[in-house]
Coordinates of C-alpha atoms in Angstrom, one line a residue:
M22 CA -117.9 60.2 55.3
L23 CA -116.7 61.7 52.1
R24 CA -116.3 65.0 53.7
R25 CA -114.1 63.5 56.4
T26 CA -111.8 61.5 54.0
L27 CA -111.4 64.2 51.3
P28 CA -109.3 66.5 53.4
I29 CA -107.1 63.6 54.5
M30 CA -106.5 62.4 50.9
T31 CA -105.8 65.9 49.7
F32 CA -103.2 66.4 52.5
A33 CA -101.6 63.1 51.7
L34 CA -101.3 64.0 48.0
L35 CA -99.9 67.3 48.6
S36 CA -97.4 65.8 51.0
G37 CA -96.2 63.3 48.4
C38 CA -95.8 66.0 45.8
A39 CA -93.8 68.0 48.3
M40 CA -91.5 65.1 48.8
L41 CA -90.6 64.6 45.1
Q42 CA -87.7 66.8 43.9
P43 CA -87.0 67.8 40.3
H44 CA -84.5 65.4 38.2
D45 CA -81.1 66.8 36.9
P46 CA -80.4 65.7 33.2
A47 CA -76.7 66.8 33.1
P48 CA -75.1 63.5 34.0
T49 CA -77.0 61.6 31.4
L50 CA -75.9 64.0 28.7
N51 CA -72.3 63.7 29.7
A52 CA -72.4 60.0 29.6
V53 CA -73.9 60.1 26.1
S54 CA -71.3 62.6 25.0
S55 CA -68.5 60.4 26.3
L56 CA -69.9 57.3 24.6
Q57 CA -70.1 59.2 21.3
N58 CA -66.5 60.3 21.7
N59 CA -65.3 56.7 22.3
V60 CA -67.2 55.5 19.3
S61 CA -65.7 58.3 17.1
N62 CA -62.2 57.4 18.3
K63 CA -62.7 53.7 17.5
L64 CA -64.1 54.5 14.1
S65 CA -61.1 56.8 13.4
T66 CA -58.7 54.0 14.5
M67 CA -60.5 51.4 12.3
A68 CA -60.5 53.8 9.4
G69 CA -56.7 54.2 9.7
Q70 CA -56.2 50.4 9.9
I71 CA -58.4 49.9 6.9
Q72 CA -56.4 52.5 4.9
Q73 CA -53.1 50.8 6.0
Q74 CA -54.4 47.4 4.9
N75 CA -55.5 48.9 1.6
S76 CA -52.0 50.2 1.0
L77 CA -50.5 46.8 1.8
I78 CA -53.0 45.1 -0.6
T79 CA -52.0 47.6 -3.3
E80 CA -48.3 46.8 -2.8
L81 CA -49.0 43.1 -2.9
Q82 CA -50.9 43.4 -6.1
Q83 CA -48.0 45.4 -7.7
T84 CA -45.5 42.7 -6.6
I85 CA -47.8 39.9 -8.0
S86 CA -48.1 41.8 -11.3
S87 CA -44.3 42.2 -11.5
M88 CA -43.7 38.5 -10.7
T89 CA -46.3 37.6 -13.3
S90 CA -44.4 39.6 -15.9
E91 CA -41.1 38.0 -15.0
I92 CA -42.6 34.6 -15.2
K93 CA -44.0 35.3 -18.7
Q94 CA -40.6 36.6 -19.8
H95 CA -38.9 33.6 -18.4
N96 CA -41.3 31.3 -20.2
K97 CA -40.6 33.1 -23.5
L98 CA -36.9 32.7 -23.1
A99 CA -37.3 29.0 -22.1
A100 CA -39.4 28.4 -25.1
K101 CA -36.6 29.8 -27.4
A102 CA -33.7 28.1 -25.6
P103 CA -32.5 24.7 -27.0
K104 CA -33.6 21.6 -25.2
V105 CA -31.0 20.0 -23.0
I106 CA -31.1 16.2 -22.9
I107 CA -29.7 14.7 -19.7
Q108 CA -28.4 11.2 -19.9
E109 CA -27.4 9.1 -16.9
K110 CA -24.0 7.4 -17.1
T111 CA -22.6 5.0 -14.6
I112 CA -18.9 5.6 -13.9
K113 CA -16.9 2.9 -12.2
V114 CA -14.5 4.4 -9.7
P115 CA -11.5 2.1 -9.2
V116 CA -11.0 1.1 -5.6
P117 CA -7.4 1.3 -4.7
A118 CA -6.0 -2.1 -3.7
A119 CA -4.9 -2.6 -0.2
A120 CA -1.2 -1.8 0.3
A121 CA 0.9 -4.9 0.3
P122 CA 2.6 -5.6 3.5
V123 CA 6.2 -4.4 3.6
D124 CA 8.8 -7.2 3.7
P125 CA 11.7 -6.1 6.0
T126 CA 13.9 -8.7 4.4
I127 CA 13.7 -7.2 0.9
A128 CA 14.5 -3.7 -0.5
H129 CA 14.4 -2.7 -4.2
G130 CA 13.9 -6.3 -5.2
K131 CA 17.0 -7.5 -3.4
S132 CA 17.5 -9.4 -0.2
I133 CA 18.8 -7.5 2.8
L134 CA 21.7 -9.1 4.6
G135 CA 22.9 -8.2 8.1
E136 CA 26.5 -8.4 9.3
Q137 CA 25.7 -11.8 10.6
E138 CA 23.3 -14.3 9.1
W139 CA 22.2 -18.0 9.4
V140 CA 23.1 -20.0 6.4
W141 CA 21.8 -23.4 5.4
L142 CA 24.4 -25.9 4.1
N143 CA 22.5 -28.5 2.1
A144 CA 25.4 -31.0 2.2
I145 CA 24.8 -31.7 5.9
Q146 CA 21.2 -30.3 6.2
S147 CA 22.0 -27.8 9.0
H148 CA 22.3 -24.1 9.8
F149 CA 25.6 -22.3 10.6
K150 CA 26.4 -18.8 11.7
A151 CA 28.0 -16.8 8.9
R152 CA 29.7 -13.5 8.7
I153 CA 28.8 -11.3 5.7
D154 CA 32.2 -9.8 4.6
T155 CA 31.9 -7.1 1.9
G156 CA 35.7 -6.8 1.9
A157 CA 36.3 -10.5 0.8
T158 CA 35.9 -11.6 -2.8
T159 CA 35.4 -15.3 -2.2
S160 CA 33.6 -17.2 0.6
S161 CA 35.5 -19.4 3.1
L162 CA 34.4 -22.5 5.0
D163 CA 35.9 -24.0 8.1
A164 CA 37.6 -27.3 7.1
Q165 CA 39.2 -29.2 10.0
N166 CA 41.3 -32.3 9.4
L167 CA 41.3 -31.5 5.7
Q168 CA 42.3 -34.5 3.5
I169 CA 42.8 -34.3 -0.3
F170 CA 42.4 -37.6 -2.2
E171 CA 41.8 -38.7 -5.7
R172 CA 38.6 -40.3 -7.0
N173 CA 38.0 -41.2 -10.7
G174 CA 41.0 -39.2 -11.7
K175 CA 39.8 -36.0 -9.9
D176 CA 40.8 -34.3 -6.7
W177 CA 38.3 -34.6 -3.8
A178 CA 38.3 -33.0 -0.3
R179 CA 37.2 -34.7 2.9
F180 CA 37.0 -32.4 6.0
N181 CA 35.2 -32.0 9.3
L182 CA 32.8 -29.1 10.0
V183 CA 32.1 -28.4 13.6
H184 CA 28.8 -27.1 14.9
D185 CA 29.2 -24.3 17.5
I186 CA 25.7 -24.7 19.0
D187 CA 27.1 -26.4 22.2
P188 CA 30.8 -25.7 22.9
N189 CA 30.8 -28.4 25.6
N190 CA 29.4 -31.0 23.3
P191 CA 30.3 -30.1 19.7
L192 CA 28.7 -31.8 16.8
I193 CA 31.1 -32.8 14.0
D194 CA 29.9 -33.5 10.4
T195 CA 32.2 -34.9 7.7
I196 CA 31.8 -33.6 4.1
E197 CA 33.2 -35.2 1.0
T198 CA 33.0 -33.1 -2.2
P199 CA 35.0 -32.6 -5.4
V200 CA 37.6 -29.9 -5.7
T201 CA 36.6 -27.5 -8.4
R202 CA 39.9 -25.6 -8.5
W203 CA 42.9 -24.4 -6.6
V204 CA 43.7 -20.8 -5.6
K205 CA 46.6 -19.0 -3.9
I206 CA 45.8 -16.9 -0.9
R207 CA 48.2 -14.2 0.3
Q208 CA 48.1 -14.0 4.1
A209 CA 48.2 -10.6 5.7
S210 CA 50.5 -11.7 8.5
T211 CA 53.1 -13.2 6.1
D212 CA 54.6 -12.4 2.8
G213 CA 54.0 -15.9 1.4
T214 CA 51.0 -17.4 -0.3
E215 CA 48.9 -20.5 0.7
R216 CA 47.5 -22.9 -1.8
R217 CA 43.8 -23.7 -1.0
A218 CA 41.2 -26.0 -2.4
V219 CA 38.0 -24.6 -3.7
V220 CA 34.7 -26.6 -3.4
E221 CA 31.2 -25.8 -4.5
L222 CA 28.3 -26.3 -2.1
M223 CA 24.6 -25.4 -2.2
V224 CA 23.8 -22.6 0.3
G225 CA 20.4 -21.2 1.4
L226 CA 20.1 -17.8 2.9
G227 CA 16.6 -16.4 3.1
K228 CA 15.2 -16.5 -0.4
I229 CA 18.7 -17.0 -1.9
H230 CA 19.5 -20.5 -2.9
E231 CA 22.8 -20.7 -4.8
N232 CA 25.7 -23.0 -5.6
T233 CA 28.6 -21.1 -4.0
E234 CA 32.4 -21.6 -4.1
F235 CA 34.2 -21.9 -0.8
T236 CA 37.9 -21.9 -0.1
L237 CA 38.7 -24.5 2.6
A238 CA 40.7 -23.4 5.6
D239 CA 40.9 -24.2 9.3
R240 CA 38.7 -21.5 10.9
S241 CA 38.6 -23.0 14.4
Q242 CA 40.2 -19.8 15.8
M243 CA 37.6 -17.7 14.0
T244 CA 34.3 -16.6 15.5
Y245 CA 32.2 -17.8 12.5
P246 CA 32.7 -21.1 10.7
V247 CA 31.3 -19.6 7.5
L248 CA 32.4 -16.4 5.7
L249 CA 30.4 -15.2 2.7
G250 CA 32.2 -12.9 0.3
R251 CA 31.0 -10.6 -2.5
N252 CA 30.8 -13.4 -5.1
F253 CA 27.9 -14.9 -3.2
F254 CA 25.7 -11.8 -2.9
R255 CA 26.8 -9.6 -5.8
D256 CA 23.8 -8.1 -7.6
I257 CA 21.2 -10.1 -5.6
A258 CA 21.5 -8.7 -2.1
L259 CA 22.2 -5.5 -0.1
V260 CA 24.3 -5.5 3.1
D261 CA 23.3 -3.5 6.1
V262 CA 26.1 -3.9 8.7
A263 CA 23.9 -2.3 11.4
Q264 CA 21.6 -5.3 11.4
K265 CA 22.0 -9.0 12.3
Y266 CA 20.2 -12.1 11.3
V267 CA 17.7 -10.2 9.1
Q268 CA 16.8 -13.3 7.1
G269 CA 16.5 -15.7 10.0
K270 CA 16.7 -19.4 9.6
N271 CA 15.4 -20.8 6.3
S272 CA 15.1 -24.6 6.1
N273 CA 13.0 -24.6 3.0
L274 CA 16.0 -25.7 1.0
N275 CA 15.7 -29.5 0.4
P276 CA 17.1 -31.9 -2.2
N277 CA 13.8 -32.1 -4.1
T278 CA 13.8 -28.3 -4.5
I279 CA 17.4 -28.3 -5.5
Q280 CA 16.9 -31.1 -8.0
T281 CA 14.0 -29.2 -9.6
T282 CA 16.0 -26.0 -9.8
V283 CA 18.9 -27.9 -11.3
S284 CA 16.7 -29.6 -13.8
E285 CA 15.1 -26.3 -14.8
L286 CA 18.5 -24.7 -15.3
E287 CA 19.7 -27.6 -17.3
Q288 CA 16.6 -27.5 -19.5
S289 CA 17.0 -23.8 -20.0
A290 CA 20.7 -24.2 -20.9
T291 CA 19.8 -27.0 -23.4
T292 CA 17.2 -24.8 -25.0
E293 CA 19.5 -21.8 -25.3
K294 CA 22.2 -24.1 -26.7
Q295 CA 19.8 -25.5 -29.3
T296 CA 18.7 -21.9 -30.3
L297 CA 22.4 -20.9 -30.6
Q298 CA 23.2 -23.9 -32.7
N299 CA 20.2 -23.2 -35.1
S300 CA 21.4 -19.6 -35.5
L301 CA 24.9 -20.8 -36.4
N302 CA 23.5 -23.3 -38.9
N303 CA 21.4 -20.6 -40.5
V304 CA 24.5 -18.3 -40.8
T305 CA 26.5 -21.2 -42.3
T306 CA 23.8 -22.0 -44.8
N307 CA 23.6 -18.3 -45.9
E308 CA 27.3 -18.1 -46.3
A309 CA 27.4 -21.3 -48.3
T310 CA 24.6 -20.2 -50.7
S311 CA 25.9 -16.7 -51.2
P312 CA 28.8 -17.5 -53.7
T313 CA 26.4 -19.7 -55.8
N314 CA 24.0 -16.8 -56.0
M315 CA 26.8 -14.4 -57.0
A316 CA 28.0 -16.9 -59.7
T317 CA 24.5 -17.2 -61.1
N318 CA 24.1 -13.5 -61.2
N319 CA 27.5 -13.2 -63.1
V320 CA 26.4 -15.8 -65.6
K321 CA 23.2 -13.9 -66.3
S322 CA 25.1 -10.7 -66.7
T323 CA 27.5 -12.2 -69.2
S324 CA 24.7 -13.7 -71.3
S325 CA 22.9 -10.5 -71.6

């Protein structure tokens, strides 16, 4: 049995050996060499990066050293510099006041009058249209059916003043007032003169409340029943002929206000009169005592 199987096993072994071929080591060496080259390249790259980082670290260290020196120098200078004491101070900034509204009826402290204005006649408590005439010296008032009579030894005037509000139904007021004086008026159409009575009436125009002299004349043919001349608005008003009814209607003028104003004026006049009288008395006293003093001085000089 052994003899039969031995040849078979020998044949099979030899067949297996014949089938095995010898192994080539070249690919393995190439792979190892390539791997070594890759590792060498990576090591070289890392070495370059490390060297670059070392250079940056060196620059940073130099910069830090320089800044440290500057800080030390600054601290030395700060220690030698005088100390500055800062004090807080509150400053009040003035707030500009709001601009006052502009009054179109006043300029440079004076009332502005147009060519035509409404005037308030306190004698009859009513408004009338008036013409502002810069060419006329005195004022003039429409006086229809004028009558001059005597009362308590003085001349008085009685006349009618017609309202022109409704021409179809005119309203007529009668005024009686003392005549303050007489004037002669020269007419432009004739060479003669006309004697006219002058009366004084309280007039209100805007903020102007004045006793004003009027010459009395029939102005029924005129456009305006009232004419105001320069004597009324001199030094207290400016006239702008390009405007009309600047002041509007002012009915604040009443007898109580007038009485108060008159009382104040009378009191002021009394005070000024008393002051002037005291001054005159002092001057008289000084003049009376001066010769006595001179005589006394002369006696003393003679005695010495």
